[in-house]
């Protein structure tokens, strides 16, 4: 579904991504793990068209994504949930969901029901301002808002960041449910253990390149991964 070949990306003189090759197949959950500043977020941003790659190519469903503007990437079926939630705090839950649906107005009711089934708390709070929700609820709203565009590939950047463990577990369970409904997922996570348990496959990114890759279950048993990322 998604292929990156030798992708490089930088911010002025800072080379954030240095030749990433990766693949995500339809129906998979794939995670990117790695330390701070390894290049995980930049990789997602290159896919969503927010960061322009310096070199390399990106393909989604067989079509080239290079040079495609971010709004057109969404229209093609890729939605990103950014790190730090970034919902609209001064808009209600309902209005936040409407913002996510600006390209899909015709399926609005069906998509909203699906989001409310996944996250009943959002239905209960649909008239509440986004900024007054708890951190976990804001993360649910950020994921729900992305689902309103009915993506076939969902990019999730650190969905568990800053959440209490019980809320993080709820988010991880919901990611699996969303995947089981047919949405392919590319996930960036600091919580390597939870991410690898959830994912079919994973990539370890170090200094802007892929250091290791494999099935989630195999990476959990990898000695290097255990030492560097699982604290074992
Ligand atoms: P983290 O988990 O800390 O978010 P990451 O693996 O997602 O890390 P990136 O955010 O992709 O890493 O950052 C890769 C490199 O690019 C780092 O050296 C970072 O400092 C740099 N960088 C990221 N965003 C910018 C920016 N907007 N301007 C300049 N440098 C940036």
PDB file of C-alpha atoms and ligand atoms in Angstrom:
ATOM      1  CA  UNK A   1       0.000   0.000   0.000  1.00  0.00           C
ATOM      2  CA  UNK A   2       2.803   2.413   0.964  1.00  0.00           C
ATOM      3  CA  UNK A   3       6.400   2.236  -0.231  1.00  0.00           C
ATOM      4  CA  UNK A   4       9.278   4.566   0.648  1.00  0.00           C
ATOM      5  CA  UNK A   5      12.468   4.180  -1.332  1.00  0.00           C
ATOM      6  CA  UNK A   6      15.683   5.877  -0.198  1.00  0.00           C
ATOM      7  CA  UNK A   7      13.802   8.859   1.209  1.00  0.00           C
ATOM      8  CA  UNK A   8      15.896  11.763   2.520  1.00  0.00           C
ATOM      9  CA  UNK A   9      14.455  14.809   4.278  1.00  0.00           C
ATOM     10  CA  UNK A  10      16.012  17.768   6.045  1.00  0.00           C
ATOM     11  CA  UNK A  11      15.288  21.024   7.844  1.00  0.00           C
ATOM     12  CA  UNK A  12      17.813  23.457   6.383  1.00  0.00           C
ATOM     13  CA  UNK A  13      21.213  22.007   7.271  1.00  0.00           C
ATOM     14  CA  UNK A  14      19.761  19.329   9.592  1.00  0.00           C
ATOM     15  CA  UNK A  15      19.466  15.972   7.866  1.00  0.00           C
ATOM     16  CA  UNK A  16      16.583  14.325   9.704  1.00  0.00           C
ATOM     17  CA  UNK A  17      15.984  11.319   7.422  1.00  0.00           C
ATOM     18  CA  UNK A  18      18.860   9.752   5.485  1.00  0.00           C
ATOM     19  CA  UNK A  19      17.700   7.087   3.072  1.00  0.00           C
ATOM     20  CA  UNK A  20      14.652   5.349   4.548  1.00  0.00           C
ATOM     21  CA  UNK A  21      13.200   2.298   2.784  1.00  0.00           C
ATOM     22  CA  UNK A  22       9.985   0.953   4.159  1.00  0.00           C
ATOM     23  CA  UNK A  23       6.794  -0.791   3.165  1.00  0.00           C
ATOM     24  CA  UNK A  24       3.364  -0.985   4.674  1.00  0.00           C
ATOM     25  CA  UNK A  25       1.025  -3.632   3.271  1.00  0.00           C
ATOM     26  CA  UNK A  26      -2.745  -3.326   3.187  1.00  0.00           C
ATOM     27  CA  UNK A  27      -4.281  -4.419   6.488  1.00  0.00           C
ATOM     28  CA  UNK A  28      -1.089  -4.151   8.534  1.00  0.00           C
ATOM     29  CA  UNK A  29      -0.187  -2.262  11.669  1.00  0.00           C
ATOM     30  CA  UNK A  30       3.461  -1.209  11.240  1.00  0.00           C
ATOM     31  CA  UNK A  31       5.377   0.713  13.903  1.00  0.00           C
ATOM     32  CA  UNK A  32       8.447   2.926  13.796  1.00  0.00           C
ATOM     33  CA  UNK A  33      10.419   2.931  17.004  1.00  0.00           C
ATOM     34  CA  UNK A  34      13.652   4.736  17.890  1.00  0.00           C
ATOM     35  CA  UNK A  35      15.124   7.326  20.228  1.00  0.00           C
ATOM     36  CA  UNK A  36      14.417  11.050  20.356  1.00  0.00           C
ATOM     37  CA  UNK A  37      15.323  12.814  17.148  1.00  0.00           C
ATOM     38  CA  UNK A  38      15.816   9.557  15.210  1.00  0.00           C
ATOM     39  CA  UNK A  39      13.624  10.769  12.344  1.00  0.00           C
ATOM     40  CA  UNK A  40      10.316   8.998  13.018  1.00  0.00           C
ATOM     41  CA  UNK A  41       8.048  12.055  12.908  1.00  0.00           C
ATOM     42  CA  UNK A  42       9.833  13.412   9.847  1.00  0.00           C
ATOM     43  CA  UNK A  43       9.171  10.107   8.065  1.00  0.00           C
ATOM     44  CA  UNK A  44       5.430  10.441   8.770  1.00  0.00           C
ATOM     45  CA  UNK A  45       5.504  14.096   7.673  1.00  0.00           C
ATOM     46  CA  UNK A  46       7.123  13.086   4.378  1.00  0.00           C
ATOM     47  CA  UNK A  47       4.304  10.603   3.771  1.00  0.00           C
ATOM     48  CA  UNK A  48       1.592  13.151   4.574  1.00  0.00           C
ATOM     49  CA  UNK A  49       3.160  15.769   2.299  1.00  0.00           C
ATOM     50  CA  UNK A  50       3.984  18.246   5.069  1.00  0.00           C
ATOM     51  CA  UNK A  51       7.753  17.786   4.687  1.00  0.00           C
ATOM     52  CA  UNK A  52       9.089  17.661   1.116  1.00  0.00           C
ATOM     53  CA  UNK A  53      11.697  14.943   0.678  1.00  0.00           C
ATOM     54  CA  UNK A  54      15.115  16.014  -0.729  1.00  0.00           C
ATOM     55  CA  UNK A  55      15.520  12.688  -2.501  1.00  0.00           C
ATOM     56  CA  UNK A  56      13.912   9.289  -2.866  1.00  0.00           C
ATOM     57  CA  UNK A  57      10.399   8.261  -3.798  1.00  0.00           C
ATOM     58  CA  UNK A  58       7.116   7.564  -2.089  1.00  0.00           C
ATOM     59  CA  UNK A  59       4.265   5.514  -3.525  1.00  0.00           C
ATOM     60  CA  UNK A  60       0.735   5.021  -2.201  1.00  0.00           C
ATOM     61  CA  UNK A  61      -1.508   2.427  -3.866  1.00  0.00           C
ATOM     62  CA  UNK A  62       0.889   2.401  -6.794  1.00  0.00           C
ATOM     63  CA  UNK A  63       0.824   6.170  -7.354  1.00  0.00           C
ATOM     64  CA  UNK A  64       3.743   8.494  -6.726  1.00  0.00           C
ATOM     65  CA  UNK A  65       3.292  10.811  -3.742  1.00  0.00           C
ATOM     66  CA  UNK A  66       6.304  13.037  -4.407  1.00  0.00           C
ATOM     67  CA  UNK A  67       5.213  16.648  -4.762  1.00  0.00           C
ATOM     68  CA  UNK A  68       1.585  15.887  -3.901  1.00  0.00           C
ATOM     69  CA  UNK A  69       0.264  18.632  -1.575  1.00  0.00           C
ATOM     70  CA  UNK A  70      -0.888  17.608   1.915  1.00  0.00           C
ATOM     71  CA  UNK A  71      -4.610  18.212   1.269  1.00  0.00           C
ATOM     72  CA  UNK A  72      -4.459  15.989  -1.824  1.00  0.00           C
ATOM     73  CA  UNK A  73      -2.670  13.282   0.205  1.00  0.00           C
ATOM     74  CA  UNK A  74      -5.688  13.325   2.580  1.00  0.00           C
ATOM     75  CA  UNK A  75      -8.048  13.080  -0.376  1.00  0.00           C
ATOM     76  CA  UNK A  76      -6.144  10.017  -1.602  1.00  0.00           C
ATOM     77  CA  UNK A  77      -6.798   8.293   1.727  1.00  0.00           C
ATOM     78  CA  UNK A  78      -3.925   9.078   4.132  1.00  0.00           C
ATOM     79  CA  UNK A  79      -4.637  10.902   7.398  1.00  0.00           C
ATOM     80  CA  UNK A  80      -2.129  11.851  10.074  1.00  0.00           C
ATOM     81  CA  UNK A  81      -2.852  12.253  13.773  1.00  0.00           C
ATOM     82  CA  UNK A  82      -0.071  14.592  14.887  1.00  0.00           C
ATOM     83  CA  UNK A  83       1.940  14.287  18.068  1.00  0.00           C
ATOM     84  CA  UNK A  84       0.501  16.299  20.948  1.00  0.00           C
ATOM     85  CA  UNK A  85      -3.092  15.841  19.784  1.00  0.00           C
ATOM     86  CA  UNK A  86      -3.570  19.327  18.263  1.00  0.00           C
ATOM     87  CA  UNK A  87      -7.324  19.346  18.388  1.00  0.00           C
ATOM     88  CA  UNK A  88      -9.141  22.686  18.105  1.00  0.00           C
ATOM     89  CA  UNK A  89      -9.558  23.592  21.804  1.00  0.00           C
ATOM     90  CA  UNK A  90     -12.095  26.391  21.243  1.00  0.00           C
ATOM     91  CA  UNK A  91     -14.385  24.222  19.092  1.00  0.00           C
ATOM     92  CA  UNK A  92     -16.790  21.609  20.421  1.00  0.00           C
ATOM     93  CA  UNK A  93     -16.205  17.888  19.968  1.00  0.00           C
ATOM     94  CA  UNK A  94     -18.844  17.877  17.224  1.00  0.00           C
ATOM     95  CA  UNK A  95     -17.174  20.828  15.437  1.00  0.00           C
ATOM     96  CA  UNK A  96     -13.753  19.164  15.680  1.00  0.00           C
ATOM     97  CA  UNK A  97     -15.242  16.105  13.980  1.00  0.00           C
ATOM     98  CA  UNK A  98     -16.796  18.323  11.303  1.00  0.00           C
ATOM     99  CA  UNK A  99     -13.348  19.811  10.609  1.00  0.00           C
ATOM    100  CA  UNK A 100     -12.041  16.295   9.980  1.00  0.00           C
ATOM    101  CA  UNK A 101     -14.841  15.678   7.498  1.00  0.00           C
ATOM    102  CA  UNK A 102     -14.312  18.684   5.229  1.00  0.00           C
ATOM    103  CA  UNK A 103     -13.407  16.407   2.303  1.00  0.00           C
ATOM    104  CA  UNK A 104     -16.080  13.806   3.103  1.00  0.00           C
ATOM    105  CA  UNK A 105     -19.264  15.711   3.820  1.00  0.00           C
ATOM    106  CA  UNK A 106     -21.482  13.162   2.147  1.00  0.00           C
ATOM    107  CA  UNK A 107     -20.556  10.300   4.547  1.00  0.00           C
ATOM    108  CA  UNK A 108     -20.616  12.564   7.612  1.00  0.00           C
ATOM    109  CA  UNK A 109     -23.354  10.812   9.642  1.00  0.00           C
ATOM    110  CA  UNK A 110     -22.042   7.304   8.982  1.00  0.00           C
ATOM    111  CA  UNK A 111     -18.453   8.256   9.841  1.00  0.00           C
ATOM    112  CA  UNK A 112     -19.552  10.113  12.960  1.00  0.00           C
ATOM    113  CA  UNK A 113     -21.547   7.096  14.177  1.00  0.00           C
ATOM    114  CA  UNK A 114     -18.482   4.928  13.659  1.00  0.00           C
ATOM    115  CA  UNK A 115     -16.356   7.367  15.735  1.00  0.00           C
ATOM    116  CA  UNK A 116     -19.025   7.467  18.466  1.00  0.00           C
ATOM    117  CA  UNK A 117     -19.139   3.653  18.545  1.00  0.00           C
ATOM    118  CA  UNK A 118     -15.354   3.500  18.958  1.00  0.00           C
ATOM    119  CA  UNK A 119     -15.319   6.328  21.513  1.00  0.00           C
ATOM    120  CA  UNK A 120     -18.716   6.578  23.286  1.00  0.00           C
ATOM    121  CA  UNK A 121     -17.330   9.312  25.560  1.00  0.00           C
ATOM    122  CA  UNK A 122     -17.121  11.638  22.539  1.00  0.00           C
ATOM    123  CA  UNK A 123     -20.842  11.174  21.945  1.00  0.00           C
ATOM    124  CA  UNK A 124     -21.569  12.029  25.583  1.00  0.00           C
ATOM    125  CA  UNK A 125     -19.438  15.154  25.265  1.00  0.00           C
ATOM    126  CA  UNK A 126     -20.244  16.219  21.744  1.00  0.00           C
ATOM    127  CA  UNK A 127     -21.236  19.741  22.790  1.00  0.00           C
ATOM    128  CA  UNK A 128     -18.256  20.220  25.119  1.00  0.00           C
ATOM    129  CA  UNK A 129     -15.285  22.348  24.044  1.00  0.00           C
ATOM    130  CA  UNK A 130     -12.316  20.249  22.909  1.00  0.00           C
ATOM    131  CA  UNK A 131      -9.941  22.112  25.220  1.00  0.00           C
ATOM    132  CA  UNK A 132     -11.895  21.020  28.295  1.00  0.00           C
ATOM    133  CA  UNK A 133     -11.476  17.283  27.603  1.00  0.00           C
ATOM    134  CA  UNK A 134      -8.904  15.192  29.484  1.00  0.00           C
ATOM    135  CA  UNK A 135      -5.657  14.304  27.687  1.00  0.00           C
ATOM    136  CA  UNK A 136      -6.926  10.827  26.847  1.00  0.00           C
ATOM    137  CA  UNK A 137     -10.231  12.160  25.544  1.00  0.00           C
ATOM    138  CA  UNK A 138      -8.396  14.720  23.410  1.00  0.00           C
ATOM    139  CA  UNK A 139      -6.345  11.878  21.925  1.00  0.00           C
ATOM    140  CA  UNK A 140      -9.574  10.010  21.162  1.00  0.00           C
ATOM    141  CA  UNK A 141     -10.923  13.159  19.523  1.00  0.00           C
ATOM    142  CA  UNK A 142      -7.736  13.572  17.469  1.00  0.00           C
ATOM    143  CA  UNK A 143      -8.042   9.970  16.231  1.00  0.00           C
ATOM    144  CA  UNK A 144     -11.794  10.389  15.694  1.00  0.00           C
ATOM    145  CA  UNK A 145     -11.266  13.571  13.702  1.00  0.00           C
ATOM    146  CA  UNK A 146      -8.830  11.746  11.394  1.00  0.00           C
ATOM    147  CA  UNK A 147     -11.304   8.874  10.936  1.00  0.00           C
ATOM    148  CA  UNK A 148     -13.937  11.377   9.755  1.00  0.00           C
ATOM    149  CA  UNK A 149     -11.963  11.588   6.500  1.00  0.00           C
ATOM    150  CA  UNK A 150     -12.412   7.810   6.133  1.00  0.00           C
ATOM    151  CA  UNK A 151      -8.703   7.103   5.507  1.00  0.00           C
ATOM    152  CA  UNK A 152      -7.393   3.791   4.221  1.00  0.00           C
ATOM    153  CA  UNK A 153      -4.000   4.551   5.854  1.00  0.00           C
ATOM    154  CA  UNK A 154      -3.855   6.196   9.277  1.00  0.00           C
ATOM    155  CA  UNK A 155      -0.565   7.727  10.465  1.00  0.00           C
ATOM    156  CA  UNK A 156      -0.389   7.960  14.261  1.00  0.00           C
ATOM    157  CA  UNK A 157       2.383   9.975  15.914  1.00  0.00           C
ATOM    158  CA  UNK A 158       2.949   9.051  19.574  1.00  0.00           C
ATOM    159  CA  UNK A 159      -0.705   8.361  20.434  1.00  0.00           C
ATOM    160  CA  UNK A 160       0.159   7.322  24.015  1.00  0.00           C
ATOM    161  CA  UNK A 161       2.406  10.292  24.826  1.00  0.00           C
ATOM    162  CA  UNK A 162       1.589  11.886  28.171  1.00  0.00           C
ATOM    163  CA  UNK A 163      -1.357   9.577  28.900  1.00  0.00           C
ATOM    164  CA  UNK A 164      -1.948   7.614  32.090  1.00  0.00           C
ATOM    165  CA  UNK A 165      -1.222   3.878  31.530  1.00  0.00           C
ATOM    166  CA  UNK A 166      -4.892   2.891  31.619  1.00  0.00           C
ATOM    167  CA  UNK A 167      -5.764   5.509  28.983  1.00  0.00           C
ATOM    168  CA  UNK A 168      -2.754   4.499  26.854  1.00  0.00           C
ATOM    169  CA  UNK A 169      -3.984   0.870  26.945  1.00  0.00           C
ATOM    170  CA  UNK A 170      -7.437   2.003  25.821  1.00  0.00           C
ATOM    171  CA  UNK A 171      -5.888   3.910  22.906  1.00  0.00           C
ATOM    172  CA  UNK A 172      -3.804   0.861  21.888  1.00  0.00           C
ATOM    173  CA  UNK A 173      -6.893  -1.397  22.052  1.00  0.00           C
ATOM    174  CA  UNK A 174      -8.800   1.042  19.875  1.00  0.00           C
ATOM    175  CA  UNK A 175      -5.965   1.168  17.340  1.00  0.00           C
ATOM    176  CA  UNK A 176      -6.322  -2.617  16.995  1.00  0.00           C
ATOM    177  CA  UNK A 177     -10.115  -2.276  16.561  1.00  0.00           C
ATOM    178  CA  UNK A 178      -9.668   0.400  13.887  1.00  0.00           C
ATOM    179  CA  UNK A 179      -7.215  -1.901  12.113  1.00  0.00           C
ATOM    180  CA  UNK A 180      -9.624  -4.843  12.362  1.00  0.00           C
ATOM    181  CA  UNK A 181     -12.232  -2.662  10.644  1.00  0.00           C
ATOM    182  CA  UNK A 182      -9.872  -2.504   7.648  1.00  0.00           C
ATOM    183  CA  UNK A 183      -7.747   0.613   8.216  1.00  0.00           C
ATOM    184  CA  UNK A 184      -4.005   0.142   7.645  1.00  0.00           C
ATOM    185  CA  UNK A 185      -1.874   1.804  10.315  1.00  0.00           C
ATOM    186  CA  UNK A 186       1.611   3.305  10.464  1.00  0.00           C
ATOM    187  CA  UNK A 187       2.410   4.099  14.074  1.00  0.00           C
ATOM    188  CA  UNK A 188       5.260   6.067  15.698  1.00  0.00           C
ATOM    189  CA  UNK A 189       5.702   5.278  19.380  1.00  0.00           C
ATOM    190  CA  UNK A 190       8.132   5.892  22.228  1.00  0.00           C
ATOM    191  CA  UNK A 191       6.460   3.020  24.085  1.00  0.00           C
ATOM    192  CA  UNK A 192       8.311   0.401  22.061  1.00  0.00           C
ATOM    193  CA  UNK A 193       6.995  -2.584  23.972  1.00  0.00           C
ATOM    194  CA  UNK A 194       3.311  -1.710  23.526  1.00  0.00           C
ATOM    195  CA  UNK A 195       3.895  -0.730  19.902  1.00  0.00           C
ATOM    196  CA  UNK A 196       5.690  -3.959  18.982  1.00  0.00           C
ATOM    197  CA  UNK A 197       3.046  -6.066  20.743  1.00  0.00           C
ATOM    198  CA  UNK A 198       0.347  -4.347  18.727  1.00  0.00           C
ATOM    199  CA  UNK A 199       2.127  -4.294  15.365  1.00  0.00           C
ATOM    200  CA  UNK A 200       2.440  -6.936  12.689  1.00  0.00           C
ATOM    201  CA  UNK A 201       5.846  -5.509  11.743  1.00  0.00           C
ATOM    202  CA  UNK A 202       8.193  -2.851  13.003  1.00  0.00           C
ATOM    203  CA  UNK A 203      11.166  -0.762  11.947  1.00  0.00           C
ATOM    204  CA  UNK A 204      13.845   0.595  14.282  1.00  0.00           C
ATOM    205  CA  UNK A 205      15.065   4.015  13.154  1.00  0.00           C
ATOM    206  CA  UNK A 206      18.445   5.349  14.281  1.00  0.00           C
ATOM    207  CA  UNK A 207      20.027   8.552  12.986  1.00  0.00           C
ATOM    208  CA  UNK A 208      17.572   8.833  10.132  1.00  0.00           C
ATOM    209  CA  UNK A 209      18.060   5.319   8.768  1.00  0.00           C
ATOM    210  CA  UNK A 210      16.509   1.891   9.319  1.00  0.00           C
ATOM    211  CA  UNK A 211      18.702  -0.019  11.756  1.00  0.00           C
ATOM    212  CA  UNK A 212      16.515  -3.112  12.115  1.00  0.00           C
ATOM    213  CA  UNK A 213      13.209  -4.420  10.856  1.00  0.00           C
ATOM    214  CA  UNK A 214      11.080  -7.492  11.389  1.00  0.00           C
ATOM    215  CA  UNK A 215       7.896  -8.934  12.740  1.00  0.00           C
ATOM    216  CA  UNK A 216       6.719  -7.209  15.916  1.00  0.00           C
ATOM    217  CA  UNK A 217       6.963 -10.463  17.883  1.00  0.00           C
ATOM    218  CA  UNK A 218      10.528 -11.079  16.640  1.00  0.00           C
ATOM    219  CA  UNK A 219      11.720  -7.548  17.438  1.00  0.00           C
ATOM    220  CA  UNK A 220      10.380  -7.979  20.992  1.00  0.00           C
ATOM    221  CA  UNK A 221      12.811 -10.889  21.350  1.00  0.00           C
ATOM    222  CA  UNK A 222      15.748  -9.151  19.648  1.00  0.00           C
ATOM    223  CA  UNK A 223      18.613  -8.625  22.105  1.00  0.00           C
ATOM    224  CA  UNK A 224      19.598  -5.243  20.658  1.00  0.00           C
ATOM    225  CA  UNK A 225      15.991  -3.985  20.790  1.00  0.00           C
ATOM    226  CA  UNK A 226      15.562  -5.329  24.324  1.00  0.00           C
ATOM    227  CA  UNK A 227      18.685  -3.515  25.525  1.00  0.00           C
ATOM    228  CA  UNK A 228      18.179  -0.207  23.715  1.00  0.00           C
ATOM    229  CA  UNK A 229      14.412   0.237  23.684  1.00  0.00           C
ATOM    230  CA  UNK A 230      12.737  -2.136  26.120  1.00  0.00           C
ATOM    231  CA  UNK A 231      14.953  -1.478  29.131  1.00  0.00           C
ATOM    232  CA  UNK A 232      15.564  -5.227  29.605  1.00  0.00           C
TER     233      UNK A 232
HETATM  234  P1  LIG B   1      10.919  12.533  18.711  1.00  0.00           P
HETATM  235  O1  LIG B   1      10.471  11.230  19.244  1.00  0.00           O
HETATM  236  O2  LIG B   1      11.793  13.281  19.648  1.00  0.00           O
HETATM  237  O3  LIG B   1       9.811  13.346  18.125  1.00  0.00           O
HETATM  238  P2  LIG B   1      11.684  11.681  16.057  1.00  0.00           P
HETATM  239  O4  LIG B   1      12.325  10.345  15.881  1.00  0.00           O
HETATM  240  O5  LIG B   1      10.259  11.787  15.713  1.00  0.00           O
HETATM  241  O6  LIG B   1      11.917  12.169  17.544  1.00  0.00           O
HETATM  242  P3  LIG B   1      12.121  13.906  14.282  1.00  0.00           P
HETATM  243  O7  LIG B   1      11.123  14.755  15.009  1.00  0.00           O
HETATM  244  O8  LIG B   1      11.768  13.365  12.962  1.00  0.00           O
HETATM  245  O9  LIG B   1      12.557  12.698  15.232  1.00  0.00           O
HETATM  246  O10 LIG B   1      13.473  14.736  14.204  1.00  0.00           O
HETATM  247  C1  LIG B   1      14.600  14.307  13.448  1.00  0.00           C
HETATM  248  C2  LIG B   1      15.654  15.390  13.503  1.00  0.00           C
HETATM  249  O11 LIG B   1      15.166  16.567  12.858  1.00  0.00           O
HETATM  250  C3  LIG B   1      16.063  15.827  14.907  1.00  0.00           C
HETATM  251  O12 LIG B   1      17.433  16.103  14.872  1.00  0.00           O
HETATM  252  C4  LIG B   1      15.245  17.070  15.144  1.00  0.00           C
HETATM  253  O13 LIG B   1      15.905  17.933  16.051  1.00  0.00           O
HETATM  254  C5  LIG B   1      15.189  17.675  13.745  1.00  0.00           C
HETATM  255  N1  LIG B   1      13.957  18.449  13.537  1.00  0.00           N
HETATM  256  C6  LIG B   1      12.687  17.996  13.637  1.00  0.00           C
HETATM  257  N2  LIG B   1      11.784  18.948  13.347  1.00  0.00           N
HETATM  258  C7  LIG B   1      12.510  20.052  13.036  1.00  0.00           C
HETATM  259  C8  LIG B   1      12.159  21.388  12.636  1.00  0.00           C
HETATM  260  N3  LIG B   1      10.889  21.767  12.470  1.00  0.00           N
HETATM  261  N4  LIG B   1      13.183  22.255  12.413  1.00  0.00           N
HETATM  262  C9  LIG B   1      14.474  21.880  12.560  1.00  0.00           C
HETATM  263  N5  LIG B   1      14.864  20.643  12.926  1.00  0.00           N
HETATM  264  C10 LIG B   1      13.905  19.728  13.159  1.00  0.00           C
END
